[in-house]
Amino acid sequence: LIELDSIAKRYRTGPIEVLALRDLTLTIDRGELIAIIGPSGSGKTTLLDILGCLSNPTTGRYRLDGADVSALDEEALAAIRNRMIGFVFQTFQLLPRHTALQNVALPLLYAGVGRQERERRAAEALEGVGLADRMAHHPNQLSGGQQQRVAIARALVTGPSLILADEPTGNLDSTSGREIMQLLTSLHRRGTTVILVTHNQEIADQAPRVIALRDGRIVEDRTAATV
Amino acid sequence: LIELDSIAKRYRTGPIEVLALRDLTLTIDRGELIAIIGPSGSGKTTLLDILGCLSNPTTGRYRLDGADVSALDEEALAAIRNRMIGFVFQTFQLLPRHTALQNVALPLLYAGVGRQERERRAAEALEGVGLADRMAHHPNQLSGGQQQRVAIARALVTGPSLILADEPTGNLDSTSGREIMQLLTSLHRRGTTVILVTHNQEIADQAPRVIALRDGRIVEDRTAATV
Ligand SMILES: Nc1ncnc2c1ncn2[C@@H]1O[C@H](COP(=O)(O)OP(=O)(O)OP(=O)(O)O)[C@@H](O)[C@H]1O
Ligand SMILES: Nc1ncnc2c1ncn2[C@@H]1O[C@H](COP(=O)(O)OP(=O)(O)OP(=O)(O)O)[C@@H](O)[C@H]1O
Ligand SMILES: [Mg+2]
Ligand SMILES: [Mg+2]
C-alpha cells in the first residue's frame, strides 16, 4: 500500500533550516497495524504528514496504492485524503466556530453526503468515542481529552481504509485511551491499515510492528514474532 | 497557601450548561507537590484554572496566600498571576507570531525586566528544557513536544512560588517526560509549590499527595505514608 523511497524532508524559512527526515525508506502493506515511536523532535509528525499527503517530501518518492503521489496536483491529493485517509492531528485542528457534530460531519460534507445521513453518521462516530452528550458543544466548551476524541471521531467517520493517528491518546486517561485502542484495533481487524504515532509504551505494545525514529531516521523496525 | 471552600463551577452558554465542579473543598500547604488525576472531562483543567486565578468559581470561596481571590479585580489578579504563579496550559497557548525565546520572555516583560536580562533568562529556561537550538523558531516550526516544552519554560522563567501544570508531559516521550519531572521536582525541593494534572501514572507516583477527581468532585485524596 505504501512505499517510501529515500525520503528526505527539509524545512527552510528565512534563517531557520531543519533536516527533519533523512534518507528514509519504508514499505507498509495493506492491513498492517504499526506504531511509530521516538523522541520529541525525531520526525514522527513530519513522516505522518507525508504519509497523509499533507506535506511533500523534499527528495525521494512516495507511492500510495501504486500511484506516485508527487505526480499529483492538490485537487487529486485532496480527493485521495477525503476518500481513503483518516488523519488525527497531534494538535486536533478542530474548527472553533463549529460544534463537535459539525466538525465530525465535515469529511462527509466534502464527500458529498446529504445532510441527514451526515448528521446520523457523525452522531454515531461521537457516540463511539463516548461524546454522545457533547455533540452541541464547541471546541472551547470541551476538555482537552474531549477535543482529542472529537478529532478521532472525525478521522473515522468516512470509514477510511488508512488511518493515520498522531498521538491519539496523549490527553486521555488510561481508561479512555484503552477505549480508543479498542476502537482502532477493531477497525484493524476488519481490514483498515492503522499507523499510530505514540509516546505510550502500552499502546506501542499492541502493534504487531513498531518503527522507531531518531533524528529523522528509522533506527529500528521490529515485527513481533507471533501476533 | 491555598484554601478552596465549597467551590462549584457551572458553565452556561446558550443551551449548553455543564456543572464542571461540585462542592469541592481542598487545602494545600506551601511547598507541597501534588498530582491531580481523573478521567477525561472530570474537571481537572477547570480546577487548575480556578487555582491559577484564570477563572472564577460560580459559588464558593478561594483564599490564596490568605487573600480572598473573589474580592480582587482583574488588574490585581493579573499581578498575582505574574508575580507568583507559573501556568503550563494543556493546549500550550503560545503566541504564533513570536519566537520560542520571545514567548518564554513574555512573563518577564510584564514583570518589567529589561530586555538584555529577559533574553538571558529566557534562553536559560529554554536550555533547561533542551531547546537551546530552537530559540528562534516560531511555534509552527516546532514539534508538538517542543511546543509543550516552550510552554513549560515560559511557566518557570519568573521563578514563581506556585507552578500549575496541566498535563505537562502529554506530548513527550518518556525520556523528555522524565527530564521535565526532574526539573519540577528540583524546584519543589527548593520550596516551590507544584500542582500537576497528569494522566501518567509514573508521574503521579512521584507526588507525595495524589488527588483524584470524578464528575467534578474529589473522590480520593491520598498522601503517601512515607516520602
Ligand atoms: N466553556 C465550557 N462550556 C461548557 N462546558 C465546558 C466548558 N469547558 C469545559 N466544559 C465541560 O466541563 C467538564 C470539565 O472540563 P475540564 O476541561 O475541566 O476536564 P478535564 O478533567 O481537564 O478533562 P481532560 O482530561 O480531557 O483534559 C467537561 O465535561 C467539559 O465538557
Ligand atoms: N515548519 C518547520 N520549520 C522548521 N523546523 C520544523 C518545522 N516543523 C518541524 N520542524 C522541526 O523538525 C523536527 C521534527 O519535527 P516533528 O514535528 O516531525 O517531530 P515529532 O517526532 O513529531 O516530535 P513530537 O514527539 O515532539 O511531536 C523538529 O526538530 C522540529 O523542530
Ligand atoms: Mg509530533
Ligand atoms: Mg484538561
Coordinates of C-alpha atoms in Angstrom, one line a residue, chain A residues 91-219:
Chain A
T91 CA -3.0 19.4 17.9
F92 CA -6.5 18.3 16.9
Q93 CA -7.2 21.1 14.4
L94 CA -10.9 21.4 15.1
L95 CA -12.9 24.3 13.7
P96 CA -13.6 26.7 16.6
R97 CA -16.9 28.1 15.3
H98 CA -18.5 24.7 14.7
T99 CA -20.0 22.2 17.1
A100 CA -18.5 18.8 17.7
L101 CA -21.1 17.3 15.4
Q102 CA -20.4 19.7 12.6
N103 CA -16.7 19.1 13.0
V104 CA -17.1 15.4 12.7
A105 CA -19.5 15.7 9.8
L106 CA -17.1 17.8 7.7
P107 CA -15.4 15.0 5.8
L108 CA -18.8 13.6 4.9
L109 CA -19.8 17.1 3.5
Y110 CA -16.6 17.1 1.3
A111 CA -17.6 13.6 0.2
G112 CA -21.0 14.8 -1.0
V113 CA -23.1 13.0 1.6
G114 CA -26.6 14.5 2.3
R115 CA -27.3 16.4 5.5
Q116 CA -29.5 13.9 7.3
E117 CA -27.0 11.0 6.6
R118 CA -24.1 13.2 7.6
E119 CA -25.6 14.0 11.0
R120 CA -26.6 10.5 11.6
R121 CA -23.1 9.1 10.9
A122 CA -21.3 12.0 12.8
A123 CA -23.6 11.3 15.8
E124 CA -22.7 7.6 15.6
A125 CA -19.0 8.4 15.5
L126 CA -19.2 10.7 18.5
E127 CA -21.1 8.0 20.4
G128 CA -18.3 5.6 19.6
V129 CA -15.8 7.8 21.4
G130 CA -18.1 8.5 24.4
L131 CA -19.2 12.0 23.5
A132 CA -23.0 11.5 22.9
D133 CA -23.7 14.2 25.4
R134 CA -21.2 16.8 24.0
M135 CA -22.4 17.0 20.3
A136 CA -23.6 20.5 20.5
H137 CA -20.5 21.8 22.3
H138 CA -17.9 24.0 20.5
P139 CA -14.2 23.0 20.9
N140 CA -13.7 25.7 23.6
Q141 CA -16.5 24.1 25.6
L142 CA -14.8 20.8 25.7
S143 CA -12.0 19.4 27.8
G144 CA -8.6 18.6 26.2
G145 CA -9.3 14.9 26.1
Q146 CA -12.8 15.5 24.7
Q147 CA -11.3 17.7 21.9
Q148 CA -8.9 14.8 21.1
R149 CA -11.8 12.4 20.9
V150 CA -13.7 14.7 18.5
A151 CA -10.6 14.7 16.3
I152 CA -10.6 10.9 16.4
A153 CA -14.3 10.6 15.6
R154 CA -13.8 13.0 12.6
A155 CA -10.9 10.8 11.3
L156 CA -13.1 7.7 11.4
V157 CA -16.4 8.9 10.1
T158 CA -15.9 8.3 6.4
G159 CA -14.7 4.7 7.1
P160 CA -11.3 5.3 5.6
S161 CA -9.0 2.4 4.5
L162 CA -5.9 4.1 6.0
I163 CA -5.9 5.7 9.5
L164 CA -3.0 7.9 10.5
A165 CA -3.2 9.0 14.2
D166 CA -0.6 11.3 15.7
E167 CA -0.5 10.6 19.4
P168 CA -4.3 10.0 19.7
T169 CA -4.2 9.2 23.4
G170 CA -1.8 12.0 24.7
N171 CA -4.6 13.8 26.5
L172 CA -6.6 10.8 27.7
D173 CA -6.7 8.9 31.0
S174 CA -5.8 5.3 30.7
T175 CA -9.5 4.1 30.5
S176 CA -10.4 6.4 27.7
G177 CA -7.1 5.6 26.0
R178 CA -7.9 1.9 26.2
E179 CA -11.4 2.5 24.7
I180 CA -9.8 4.4 21.7
M181 CA -7.3 1.5 21.2
Q182 CA -10.2 -1.0 21.2
L183 CA -11.9 1.1 18.5
L184 CA -8.8 1.3 16.4
T185 CA -7.9 -2.4 16.8
S186 CA -11.4 -3.5 15.9
L187 CA -11.2 -1.4 12.7
H188 CA -7.8 -3.0 12.0
R189 CA -9.3 -6.5 12.4
R190 CA -11.8 -5.5 9.7
G191 CA -9.0 -4.7 7.3
T192 CA -8.2 -1.0 7.9
T193 CA -4.5 -0.1 7.8
V194 CA -3.7 1.8 11.0
I195 CA -0.5 3.8 11.7
L196 CA -0.2 5.4 15.1
V197 CA 2.4 7.7 16.5
T198 CA 2.6 7.2 20.2
H199 CA 4.7 8.0 23.2
N200 CA 2.8 5.4 25.2
Q201 CA 4.6 2.1 25.5
E202 CA 1.4 0.3 26.4
I203 CA -0.1 1.4 23.1
A204 CA 3.0 0.5 21.1
D205 CA 3.0 -3.0 22.7
Q206 CA -0.4 -3.6 21.0
A207 CA 1.0 -3.1 17.5
P208 CA 2.5 -6.1 15.6
R209 CA 5.1 -3.8 14.1
V210 CA 7.0 -1.0 15.8
I211 CA 9.1 1.6 13.9
A212 CA 11.4 3.7 16.0
L213 CA 12.7 7.1 14.7
R214 CA 15.7 9.1 15.9
D215 CA 16.9 12.3 14.3
G216 CA 14.9 11.8 11.2
R217 CA 16.0 8.2 10.5
I218 CA 14.5 4.8 11.1
V219 CA 16.7 3.2 13.7

